[in-house]
PDB file of C-alpha atoms and ligand atoms in Angstrom:
ATOM      1  CA  MET Q  20      73.279 109.326 116.387  1.00 90.00           C
ATOM      2  CA  LEU Q  21      76.574 110.197 114.722  1.00 97.00           C
ATOM      3  CA  PHE Q  22      76.236 113.993 114.949  1.00 98.00           C
ATOM      4  CA  GLU Q  23      75.361 113.849 118.640  1.00 98.00           C
ATOM      5  CA  ARG Q  24      78.232 111.490 119.308  1.00 98.00           C
ATOM      6  CA  ALA Q  25      80.675 113.812 117.529  1.00 98.00           C
ATOM      7  CA  ALA Q  26      79.356 116.818 119.470  1.00 98.00           C
ATOM      8  CA  ALA Q  27      79.733 114.952 122.772  1.00 98.00           C
ATOM      9  CA  ILE Q  28      83.272 113.863 121.842  1.00 98.00           C
ATOM     10  CA  LYS Q  29      84.139 117.487 120.988  1.00 98.00           C
ATOM     11  CA  LYS Q  30      82.758 118.743 124.293  1.00 98.00           C
ATOM     12  CA  ARG Q  31      84.681 116.176 126.343  1.00 98.00           C
ATOM     13  CA  PHE Q  32      87.865 116.894 124.380  1.00 97.00           C
ATOM     14  CA  GLN Q  33      87.532 120.629 124.949  1.00 97.00           C
ATOM     15  CA  SER Q  34      87.008 120.077 128.681  1.00 97.00           C
ATOM     16  CA  GLY Q  35      90.171 117.997 128.815  1.00 96.00           C
ATOM     17  CA  VAL Q  36      88.452 114.689 129.607  1.00 95.00           C
ATOM     18  CA  PRO Q  37      90.746 111.930 128.288  1.00 92.00           C
ATOM     19  CA  GLU Q  38      89.156 109.323 126.044  1.00 93.00           C
ATOM     20  CA  ARG Q  39      91.007 106.096 125.337  1.00 94.00           C
ATOM     21  CA  SER Q  40      88.290 104.046 123.668  1.00 95.00           C
ATOM     22  CA  LEU Q  41      90.577 102.867 120.850  1.00 97.00           C
ATOM     23  CA  SER Q  42      93.437 101.686 123.044  1.00 97.00           C
ATOM     24  CA  GLY Q  43      95.232  98.843 121.280  1.00 97.00           C
ATOM     25  CA  LYS Q  44      93.563  99.558 117.913  1.00 98.00           C
ATOM     26  CA  THR Q  45      95.464 100.391 114.726  1.00 98.00           C
ATOM     27  CA  LEU Q  46      94.209 102.359 111.741  1.00 98.00           C
ATOM     28  CA  GLY Q  47      96.045 102.162 108.416  1.00 98.00           C
ATOM     29  CA  LEU Q  48      95.842 105.192 106.136  1.00 98.00           C
ATOM     30  CA  ILE Q  49      96.541 104.525 102.448  1.00 97.00           C
ATOM     31  CA  PHE Q  50      96.770 107.824 100.604  1.00 96.00           C
ATOM     32  CA  GLU Q  51      97.333 108.090  96.849  1.00 94.00           C
ATOM     33  CA  LYS Q  52      96.570 111.812  96.743  1.00 95.00           C
ATOM     34  CA  PRO Q  53      97.865 114.680  98.893  1.00 95.00           C
ATOM     35  CA  SER Q  54      96.031 115.608 102.092  1.00 97.00           C
ATOM     36  CA  THR Q  55      96.522 117.971 105.009  1.00 98.00           C
ATOM     37  CA  ARG Q  56      93.251 117.973 106.946  1.00 98.00           C
ATOM     38  CA  THR Q  57      91.904 114.471 106.394  1.00 98.00           C
ATOM     39  CA  ARG Q  58      95.181 112.709 107.026  1.00 98.00           C
ATOM     40  CA  VAL Q  59      96.214 114.708 110.067  1.00 98.00           C
ATOM     41  CA  SER Q  60      92.753 114.713 111.644  1.00 98.00           C
ATOM     42  CA  PHE Q  61      92.416 110.946 111.251  1.00 98.00           C
ATOM     43  CA  GLU Q  62      95.921 110.417 112.651  1.00 98.00           C
ATOM     44  CA  ALA Q  63      95.343 112.815 115.558  1.00 98.00           C
ATOM     45  CA  ALA Q  64      91.936 111.240 116.216  1.00 98.00           C
ATOM     46  CA  MET Q  65      93.537 107.805 116.577  1.00 98.00           C
ATOM     47  CA  VAL Q  66      96.284 109.072 118.891  1.00 98.00           C
ATOM     48  CA  GLN Q  67      93.864 111.060 121.050  1.00 98.00           C
ATOM     49  CA  LEU Q  68      91.591 108.008 121.392  1.00 97.00           C
ATOM     50  CA  GLY Q  69      94.535 105.888 122.554  1.00 97.00           C
ATOM     51  CA  GLY Q  70      95.032 104.026 119.266  1.00 98.00           C
ATOM     52  CA  THR Q  71      97.783 104.069 116.660  1.00 98.00           C
ATOM     53  CA  PRO Q  72      97.679 105.388 113.101  1.00 98.00           C
ATOM     54  CA  VAL Q  73      99.944 103.859 110.467  1.00 98.00           C
ATOM     55  CA  PHE Q  74     100.365 106.103 107.444  1.00 97.00           C
ATOM     56  CA  ILE Q  75     100.927 104.144 104.251  1.00 94.00           C
ATOM     57  CA  SER Q  76     102.096 106.170 101.282  1.00 88.00           C
ATOM     58  CA  ALA Q  77     100.799 104.121  98.364  1.00 85.00           C
ATOM     59  CA  LYS Q  78     103.904 104.778  96.275  1.00 88.00           C
ATOM     60  CA  ASP Q  79     106.105 103.086  98.888  1.00 90.00           C
ATOM     61  CA  THR Q  80     104.070  99.904  98.939  1.00 92.00           C
ATOM     62  CA  GLN Q  81     103.716  97.015  96.531  1.00 95.00           C
ATOM     63  CA  ILE Q  82     100.480  98.645  95.351  1.00 90.00           C
ATOM     64  CA  SER Q  83     102.746 100.855  93.225  1.00 91.00           C
ATOM     65  CA  ARG Q  84     104.188  97.681  91.644  1.00 94.00           C
ATOM     66  CA  ASN Q  85     100.712  96.403  90.791  1.00 94.00           C
ATOM     67  CA  GLU Q  86     100.089  93.988  93.633  1.00 96.00           C
ATOM     68  CA  PRO Q  87      96.356  93.422  93.303  1.00 96.00           C
ATOM     69  CA  VAL Q  88      94.093  95.440  95.571  1.00 96.00           C
ATOM     70  CA  ARG Q  89      92.340  92.261  96.680  1.00 97.00           C
ATOM     71  CA  ASP Q  90      95.634  90.789  97.947  1.00 98.00           C
ATOM     72  CA  THR Q  91      96.662  93.996  99.702  1.00 97.00           C
ATOM     73  CA  ALA Q  92      93.241  94.249 101.343  1.00 98.00           C
ATOM     74  CA  ARG Q  93      93.391  90.713 102.706  1.00 98.00           C
ATOM     75  CA  VAL Q  94      96.957  91.052 104.000  1.00 98.00           C
ATOM     76  CA  LEU Q  95      96.400  94.432 105.667  1.00 98.00           C
ATOM     77  CA  SER Q  96      93.266  93.058 107.322  1.00 98.00           C
ATOM     78  CA  ARG Q  97      95.548  90.678 109.243  1.00 98.00           C
ATOM     79  CA  TYR Q  98      97.543  93.589 110.706  1.00 98.00           C
ATOM     80  CA  LEU Q  99      95.086  96.407 111.208  1.00 98.00           C
ATOM     81  CA  ASP Q 100      91.700  97.143 112.760  1.00 98.00           C
ATOM     82  CA  GLY Q 101      90.588  99.607 110.084  1.00 98.00           C
ATOM     83  CA  LEU Q 102      91.709 101.296 106.889  1.00 98.00           C
ATOM     84  CA  ALA Q 103      91.126 104.851 105.676  1.00 98.00           C
ATOM     85  CA  ILE Q 104      91.780 105.184 101.955  1.00 98.00           C
ATOM     86  CA  ARG Q 105      92.213 108.218  99.710  1.00 97.00           C
ATOM     87  CA  THR Q 106      92.448 107.172  96.094  1.00 96.00           C
ATOM     88  CA  TYR Q 107      91.339 108.051  92.581  1.00 96.00           C
ATOM     89  CA  SER Q 108      88.740 105.584  91.407  1.00 96.00           C
ATOM     90  CA  GLN Q 109      85.787 104.606  93.536  1.00 98.00           C
ATOM     91  CA  GLU Q 110      86.198 101.040  92.212  1.00 98.00           C
ATOM     92  CA  ILE Q 111      89.536 100.670  94.017  1.00 97.00           C
ATOM     93  CA  LEU Q 112      87.899 101.664  97.275  1.00 98.00           C
ATOM     94  CA  THR Q 113      84.986  99.308  96.672  1.00 98.00           C
ATOM     95  CA  GLU Q 114      87.358  96.439  95.944  1.00 98.00           C
ATOM     96  CA  PHE Q 115      89.273  97.152  99.162  1.00 98.00           C
ATOM     97  CA  ALA Q 116      86.003  97.104 101.078  1.00 98.00           C
ATOM     98  CA  GLU Q 117      84.918  93.870  99.407  1.00 98.00           C
ATOM     99  CA  PHE Q 118      88.107  91.955 100.178  1.00 98.00           C
ATOM    100  CA  ALA Q 119      89.081  93.478 103.529  1.00 98.00           C
ATOM    101  CA  SER Q 120      87.699  91.922 106.683  1.00 98.00           C
ATOM    102  CA  ILE Q 121      88.085  95.224 108.572  1.00 98.00           C
ATOM    103  CA  PRO Q 122      86.152  98.494 108.154  1.00 98.00           C
ATOM    104  CA  VAL Q 123      87.267 100.550 105.140  1.00 98.00           C
ATOM    105  CA  ILE Q 124      86.676 104.315 105.288  1.00 98.00           C
ATOM    106  CA  ASN Q 125      86.485 106.572 102.223  1.00 98.00           C
ATOM    107  CA  ALA Q 126      88.933 109.416 102.857  1.00 98.00           C
ATOM    108  CA  LEU Q 127      88.120 110.856  99.371  1.00 98.00           C
ATOM    109  CA  THR Q 128      87.845 109.392  95.917  1.00 98.00           C
ATOM    110  CA  ASP Q 129      87.208 111.068  92.569  1.00 98.00           C
ATOM    111  CA  LEU Q 130      83.519 110.405  93.183  1.00 98.00           C
ATOM    112  CA  PHE Q 131      82.845 111.001  96.884  1.00 98.00           C
ATOM    113  CA  HIS Q 132      84.136 112.620 100.088  1.00 98.00           C
ATOM    114  CA  PRO Q 133      81.623 111.371 102.672  1.00 98.00           C
ATOM    115  CA  CYS Q 134      83.542 112.021 105.915  1.00 98.00           C
ATOM    116  CA  GLN Q 135      83.991 115.637 104.816  1.00 99.00           C
ATOM    117  CA  VAL Q 136      80.264 116.179 104.445  1.00 98.00           C
ATOM    118  CA  LEU Q 137      79.512 114.479 107.770  1.00 98.00           C
ATOM    119  CA  SER Q 138      81.778 116.924 109.575  1.00 98.00           C
ATOM    120  CA  ASP Q 139      80.315 119.767 107.499  1.00 99.00           C
ATOM    121  CA  ILE Q 140      76.802 118.895 108.653  1.00 98.00           C
ATOM    122  CA  MET Q 141      78.085 118.814 112.225  1.00 98.00           C
ATOM    123  CA  THR Q 142      79.221 122.422 111.634  1.00 99.00           C
ATOM    124  CA  VAL Q 143      75.843 123.372 110.160  1.00 98.00           C
ATOM    125  CA  ILE Q 144      74.158 121.984 113.303  1.00 98.00           C
ATOM    126  CA  GLU Q 145      76.525 123.994 115.531  1.00 98.00           C
ATOM    127  CA  TYR Q 146      75.695 127.237 113.779  1.00 98.00           C
ATOM    128  CA  LYS Q 147      72.064 126.712 112.877  1.00 98.00           C
ATOM    129  CA  GLY Q 148      70.873 124.202 115.469  1.00 98.00           C
ATOM    130  CA  ARG Q 149      69.514 121.887 112.760  1.00 97.00           C
ATOM    131  CA  TYR Q 150      69.992 120.808 109.158  1.00 97.00           C
ATOM    132  CA  ASN Q 151      66.417 120.355 107.969  1.00 93.00           C
ATOM    133  CA  ASP Q 152      64.430 123.277 106.588  1.00 93.00           C
ATOM    134  CA  LEU Q 153      67.581 125.234 105.780  1.00 98.00           C
ATOM    135  CA  LYS Q 154      68.381 126.306 102.257  1.00 98.00           C
ATOM    136  CA  ILE Q 155      71.818 124.909 101.477  1.00 98.00           C
ATOM    137  CA  ALA Q 156      73.448 126.217  98.296  1.00 98.00           C
ATOM    138  CA  TRP Q 157      76.244 124.434  96.511  1.00 98.00           C
ATOM    139  CA  VAL Q 158      78.010 126.750  94.047  1.00 98.00           C
ATOM    140  CA  GLY Q 159      80.601 125.403  91.604  1.00 98.00           C
ATOM    141  CA  ASP Q 160      81.787 122.077  90.308  1.00 98.00           C
ATOM    142  CA  GLY Q 161      79.557 118.995  90.544  1.00 98.00           C
ATOM    143  CA  ASN Q 162      82.501 117.121  92.068  1.00 98.00           C
ATOM    144  CA  ASN Q 163      83.229 114.515  94.745  1.00 98.00           C
ATOM    145  CA  VAL Q 164      82.219 116.795  97.636  1.00 99.00           C
ATOM    146  CA  ALA Q 165      79.072 117.828  95.747  1.00 98.00           C
ATOM    147  CA  HIS Q 166      78.189 114.148  95.242  1.00 98.00           C
ATOM    148  CA  SER Q 167      78.495 113.469  98.957  1.00 98.00           C
ATOM    149  CA  TRP Q 168      76.196 116.457  99.620  1.00 98.00           C
ATOM    150  CA  VAL Q 169      73.708 114.924  97.186  1.00 97.00           C
ATOM    151  CA  ASN Q 170      73.860 111.624  99.083  1.00 97.00           C
ATOM    152  CA  ALA Q 171      73.507 113.404 102.424  1.00 97.00           C
ATOM    153  CA  ALA Q 172      70.531 115.366 101.098  1.00 97.00           C
ATOM    154  CA  ALA Q 173      68.847 112.144 100.038  1.00 96.00           C
ATOM    155  CA  VAL Q 174      69.448 110.372 103.332  1.00 95.00           C
ATOM    156  CA  LEU Q 175      68.769 113.284 105.698  1.00 96.00           C
ATOM    157  CA  GLY Q 176      66.126 115.108 103.692  1.00 96.00           C
ATOM    158  CA  LEU Q 177      68.053 118.328 103.082  1.00 97.00           C
ATOM    159  CA  ARG Q 178      67.006 121.271 100.898  1.00 97.00           C
ATOM    160  CA  LEU Q 179      69.989 121.374  98.563  1.00 98.00           C
ATOM    161  CA  PHE Q 180      70.174 123.899  95.711  1.00 98.00           C
ATOM    162  CA  MET Q 181      73.109 123.237  93.413  1.00 98.00           C
ATOM    163  CA  ALA Q 182      74.343 125.737  90.847  1.00 98.00           C
ATOM    164  CA  CYS Q 183      76.926 124.196  88.527  1.00 98.00           C
ATOM    165  CA  PRO Q 184      78.020 125.253  85.035  1.00 98.00           C
ATOM    166  CA  GLU Q 185      76.695 123.260  82.069  1.00 97.00           C
ATOM    167  CA  GLY Q 186      79.061 120.345  81.518  1.00 96.00           C
ATOM    168  CA  TYR Q 187      80.069 120.250  85.206  1.00 98.00           C
ATOM    169  CA  LEU Q 188      76.834 118.998  86.727  1.00 98.00           C
ATOM    170  CA  PRO Q 189      76.905 116.143  89.254  1.00 98.00           C
ATOM    171  CA  ASP Q 190      76.942 112.599  87.913  1.00 98.00           C
ATOM    172  CA  PRO Q 191      73.450 111.754  86.582  1.00 97.00           C
ATOM    173  CA  ASP Q 192      73.452 108.249  88.104  1.00 97.00           C
ATOM    174  CA  ILE Q 193      74.224 109.664  91.549  1.00 97.00           C
ATOM    175  CA  MET Q 194      71.468 112.268  91.069  1.00 96.00           C
ATOM    176  CA  LYS Q 195      69.013 109.603  89.969  1.00 96.00           C
ATOM    177  CA  ARG Q 196      69.730 107.341  92.932  1.00 95.00           C
ATOM    178  CA  ALA Q 197      69.390 110.304  95.278  1.00 95.00           C
ATOM    179  CA  GLU Q 198      66.123 111.412  93.725  1.00 91.00           C
ATOM    180  CA  GLU Q 199      64.706 107.896  94.087  1.00 92.00           C
ATOM    181  CA  ARG Q 200      65.503 107.986  97.798  1.00 89.00           C
ATOM    182  CA  ASN Q 201      65.137 111.675  98.481  1.00 70.00           C
ATOM    183  CA  THR Q 202      62.970 112.815 101.319  1.00 78.00           C
ATOM    184  CA  GLY Q 203      64.008 116.447 100.981  1.00 85.00           C
ATOM    185  CA  GLU Q 204      64.536 118.660  97.980  1.00 94.00           C
ATOM    186  CA  ILE Q 205      67.462 118.569  95.555  1.00 96.00           C
ATOM    187  CA  VAL Q 206      67.372 121.303  92.930  1.00 97.00           C
ATOM    188  CA  LEU Q 207      69.945 121.394  90.155  1.00 97.00           C
ATOM    189  CA  ILE Q 208      70.349 124.707  88.286  1.00 97.00           C
ATOM    190  CA  THR Q 209      72.996 126.680  86.432  1.00 97.00           C
ATOM    191  CA  ASP Q 210      72.304 130.096  87.987  1.00 98.00           C
ATOM    192  CA  PRO Q 211      74.392 130.759  91.122  1.00 98.00           C
ATOM    193  CA  LEU Q 212      72.224 133.710  92.094  1.00 98.00           C
ATOM    194  CA  GLU Q 213      69.098 131.594  92.221  1.00 98.00           C
ATOM    195  CA  ALA Q 214      70.854 128.982  94.341  1.00 98.00           C
ATOM    196  CA  VAL Q 215      72.240 131.533  96.793  1.00 98.00           C
ATOM    197  CA  LYS Q 216      69.035 133.589  97.081  1.00 98.00           C
ATOM    198  CA  ASN Q 217      67.964 133.482 100.767  1.00 98.00           C
ATOM    199  CA  ALA Q 218      70.346 130.571 101.385  1.00 98.00           C
ATOM    200  CA  ASP Q 219      71.293 129.775 104.990  1.00 98.00           C
ATOM    201  CA  VAL Q 220      74.442 127.932 103.942  1.00 99.00           C
ATOM    202  CA  VAL Q 221      76.623 128.670 100.910  1.00 99.00           C
ATOM    203  CA  TYR Q 222      79.215 126.043 100.095  1.00 99.00           C
ATOM    204  CA  THR Q 223      81.884 126.025  97.436  1.00 98.00           C
ATOM    205  CA  ASP Q 224      84.945 124.003  96.493  1.00 98.00           C
ATOM    206  CA  VAL Q 225      87.847 124.245  94.051  1.00 98.00           C
ATOM    207  CA  TRP Q 226      87.185 124.516  90.322  1.00 98.00           C
ATOM    208  CA  ALA Q 227      89.679 121.758  89.518  1.00 98.00           C
ATOM    209  CA  SER Q 228      89.977 118.856  91.919  1.00 98.00           C
ATOM    210  CA  MET Q 229      93.061 116.747  92.507  1.00 97.00           C
ATOM    211  CA  GLY Q 230      93.881 114.979  89.261  1.00 96.00           C
ATOM    212  CA  GLN Q 231      92.230 117.703  87.123  1.00 97.00           C
ATOM    213  CA  GLU Q 232      94.998 120.299  87.426  1.00 95.00           C
ATOM    214  CA  ARG Q 233      95.622 120.349  83.666  1.00 96.00           C
ATOM    215  CA  GLU Q 234      92.018 121.435  83.061  1.00 97.00           C
ATOM    216  CA  LEU Q 235      92.281 124.449  85.344  1.00 95.00           C
ATOM    217  CA  ASP Q 236      92.944 127.111  82.687  1.00 94.00           C
ATOM    218  CA  GLY Q 237      89.852 126.147  80.702  1.00 94.00           C
ATOM    219  CA  ARG Q 238      87.754 125.774  83.819  1.00 97.00           C
ATOM    220  CA  ARG Q 239      88.671 129.256  85.102  1.00 97.00           C
ATOM    221  CA  ARG Q 240      86.756 130.862  82.230  1.00 96.00           C
ATOM    222  CA  THR Q 241      83.693 128.634  82.627  1.00 97.00           C
ATOM    223  CA  PHE Q 242      83.520 128.944  86.388  1.00 98.00           C
ATOM    224  CA  GLU Q 243      84.144 132.696  86.708  1.00 97.00           C
ATOM    225  CA  PRO Q 244      80.436 133.561  87.237  1.00 97.00           C
ATOM    226  CA  PHE Q 245      80.370 130.969  90.019  1.00 98.00           C
ATOM    227  CA  GLN Q 246      82.821 132.730  92.326  1.00 98.00           C
ATOM    228  CA  VAL Q 247      81.455 133.115  95.855  1.00 98.00           C
ATOM    229  CA  ASN Q 248      82.109 136.816  96.489  1.00 98.00           C
ATOM    230  CA  GLN Q 249      80.403 139.695  98.296  1.00 98.00           C
ATOM    231  CA  ALA Q 250      78.169 140.514  95.328  1.00 98.00           C
ATOM    232  CA  LEU Q 251      76.788 136.971  95.214  1.00 98.00           C
ATOM    233  CA  LEU Q 252      76.560 136.664  98.986  1.00 98.00           C
ATOM    234  CA  LYS Q 253      74.411 139.803  99.233  1.00 98.00           C
ATOM    235  CA  ASN Q 254      71.528 137.667  97.953  1.00 98.00           C
ATOM    236  CA  ALA Q 255      71.799 135.095 100.738  1.00 98.00           C
ATOM    237  CA  ALA Q 256      69.978 135.108 104.094  1.00 98.00           C
ATOM    238  CA  GLU Q 257      71.273 137.608 106.604  1.00 96.00           C
ATOM    239  CA  ASN Q 258      73.044 135.093 108.836  1.00 97.00           C
ATOM    240  CA  VAL Q 259      74.325 132.925 106.017  1.00 98.00           C
ATOM    241  CA  ILE Q 260      77.318 130.751 106.804  1.00 98.00           C
ATOM    242  CA  VAL Q 261      79.938 130.257 104.123  1.00 99.00           C
ATOM    243  CA  MET Q 262      81.622 126.886 103.941  1.00 99.00           C
ATOM    244  CA  HIS Q 263      84.545 125.441 101.985  1.00 98.00           C
ATOM    245  CA  CYS Q 264      86.150 122.069 102.571  1.00 98.00           C
ATOM    246  CA  LEU Q 265      89.588 123.611 101.867  1.00 98.00           C
ATOM    247  CA  PRO Q 266      92.164 123.943 100.435  1.00 98.00           C
ATOM    248  CA  ALA Q 267      90.751 127.201  99.034  1.00 98.00           C
ATOM    249  CA  HIS Q 268      91.980 129.089  96.004  1.00 98.00           C
ATOM    250  CA  ARG Q 269      91.386 132.732  96.856  1.00 98.00           C
ATOM    251  CA  GLY Q 270      90.303 134.764  93.859  1.00 98.00           C
ATOM    252  CA  GLU Q 271      89.005 131.654  92.078  1.00 98.00           C
ATOM    253  CA  GLU Q 272      86.035 129.854  93.624  1.00 98.00           C
ATOM    254  CA  ILE Q 273      85.943 132.243  96.613  1.00 98.00           C
ATOM    255  CA  SER Q 274      87.063 135.817  97.156  1.00 98.00           C
ATOM    256  CA  GLU Q 275      89.569 136.616  99.883  1.00 98.00           C
ATOM    257  CA  ASP Q 276      87.136 138.904 101.729  1.00 98.00           C
ATOM    258  CA  VAL Q 277      84.404 136.246 101.869  1.00 98.00           C
ATOM    259  CA  LEU Q 278      86.779 133.492 102.970  1.00 98.00           C
ATOM    260  CA  GLU Q 279      88.195 135.711 105.718  1.00 98.00           C
ATOM    261  CA  GLY Q 280      84.906 137.525 106.377  1.00 98.00           C
ATOM    262  CA  PRO Q 281      82.414 137.294 109.266  1.00 98.00           C
ATOM    263  CA  ASN Q 282      80.149 134.733 107.574  1.00 98.00           C
ATOM    264  CA  SER Q 283      82.937 132.250 106.907  1.00 98.00           C
ATOM    265  CA  VAL Q 284      83.019 129.223 109.222  1.00 98.00           C
ATOM    266  CA  VAL Q 285      85.811 127.383 107.436  1.00 98.00           C
ATOM    267  CA  TRP Q 286      88.160 127.071 110.418  1.00 98.00           C
ATOM    268  CA  ASP Q 287      85.482 125.562 112.679  1.00 98.00           C
ATOM    269  CA  GLN Q 288      84.501 123.391 109.735  1.00 98.00           C
ATOM    270  CA  SER Q 289      88.080 122.136 109.448  1.00 98.00           C
ATOM    271  CA  GLU Q 290      88.324 121.525 113.187  1.00 98.00           C
ATOM    272  CA  ASN Q 291      85.199 119.430 113.148  1.00 98.00           C
ATOM    273  CA  LYS Q 292      86.889 116.890 110.901  1.00 99.00           C
ATOM    274  CA  LEU Q 293      88.861 115.826 113.988  1.00 98.00           C
ATOM    275  CA  HIS Q 294      85.766 115.341 116.136  1.00 98.00           C
ATOM    276  CA  MET Q 295      83.696 113.677 113.423  1.00 98.00           C
ATOM    277  CA  HIS Q 296      86.530 111.314 112.552  1.00 98.00           C
ATOM    278  CA  LYS Q 297      86.725 110.312 116.211  1.00 98.00           C
ATOM    279  CA  ALA Q 298      82.993 109.604 116.192  1.00 98.00           C
ATOM    280  CA  ILE Q 299      83.298 107.491 113.029  1.00 98.00           C
ATOM    281  CA  LEU Q 300      86.338 105.592 114.343  1.00 98.00           C
ATOM    282  CA  SER Q 301      84.778 104.941 117.733  1.00 97.00           C
ATOM    283  CA  ILE Q 302      81.821 103.289 116.033  1.00 97.00           C
ATOM    284  CA  LEU Q 303      83.732 101.345 113.391  1.00 97.00           C
ATOM    285  CA  LEU Q 304      86.770 100.318 115.430  1.00 97.00           C
ATOM    286  CA  GLY Q 305      85.473 100.597 118.955  1.00 90.00           C
ATOM    287  CA  GLY Q 306      82.415  98.462 118.446  1.00 71.00           C
ATOM    288  CA  ASP Q 307      80.135 101.150 119.926  1.00 70.00           C
ATOM    289  CA  SER Q 308      76.906 101.712 118.088  1.00 59.00           C
TER     290      SER Q 308
HETATM  291  N1   CP O   1      89.121 118.984 103.082  1.00 57.12           N
HETATM  292  C1   CP O   1      90.041 118.039 102.877  1.00 57.12           C
HETATM  293  O1   CP O   1      89.748 116.871 102.649  1.00 57.12           O
HETATM  294  O2   CP O   1      91.319 118.498 102.930  1.00 57.12           O
HETATM  295  P1   CP O   1      92.638 117.666 102.670  1.00 57.12           P
HETATM  296  O3   CP O   1      92.735 117.418 101.191  1.00 57.12           O
HETATM  297  O4   CP O   1      93.756 118.563 103.163  1.00 57.12           O
HETATM  298  O5   CP O   1      92.562 116.379 103.423  1.00 57.12           O
HETATM  299  N1  NVA O   2      87.197 118.438  95.355  1.00 57.12           N
HETATM  300  C1  NVA O   2      88.466 118.551  96.010  1.00 57.12           C
HETATM  301  C2  NVA O   2      88.316 118.306  97.466  1.00 57.12           C
HETATM  302  C3  NVA O   2      89.590 118.403  98.255  1.00 57.12           C
HETATM  303  C4  NVA O   2      89.394 118.140  99.694  1.00 57.12           C
HETATM  304  C5  NVA O   2      89.432 117.554  95.404  1.00 57.12           C
HETATM  305  O1  NVA O   2      89.041 116.396  95.169  1.00 57.12           O
HETATM  306  O2  NVA O   2      90.568 117.920  95.137  1.00 57.12           O
END
């Protein structure tokens, strides 16, 4: 299983055991939005597994001069063993996946951030020993990371309580698909206190995602009651862990003292992106199941 594989990879890495399972393999990374963690952890993962990352800034390619995605996908498939893509619309990613003959990995779109949530669940397992029968609270925007939590909840049977302001709820189609599949419990509410009450995990993310910067002023007013701060956290379970995919905006979606406080696991969470990305790459590019 993916989480066990990632944990084993982390353990070997920390003990200094070299792992070269992707020797001779090349991963392309097409990024149309900024990234610190996802880009660097994917690149480092490739290098540490003996492979080679090739970073492709979309604006320096013919994609920026409107070469069709389907052509780019077919050409790059002749050079590379896999592609990680960070872009705006989910449709672009889907078209890449349809026309590429190599694995295509979602490194974030406007709609989803699946690799993030996989490494987040790895972190939950490290701290809590499991992911089922925990109360997981999402507080804030019903955004791309929230959507991937919804999908994870449906597939893994999580107890996910989401508090989002009216008008910023997750996409109804994504909710509907998840509910049809769901084996756990997905509860959508607008009261952050109710979501956080006795929660084992409290997760938040920025109020305005990449591409929504112009909406930030308006959003600040709407989202103010959704700040994860000490007052809100008092309602959570005693050993609650606080998570944030980062980058964080202190004083907006999370207070400085909570982000830097004893319940915050954000640095381990960030680190686990490296190990989870290695697990994903070793399956997709290494041919291991
Ligand atoms: N969490 C995350 O995806 O961060 P980056 O935008 O820095 O990649
Ligand atoms: N929701 C955020 C996540 C960043 C990792 C964004 O899309 O900007």
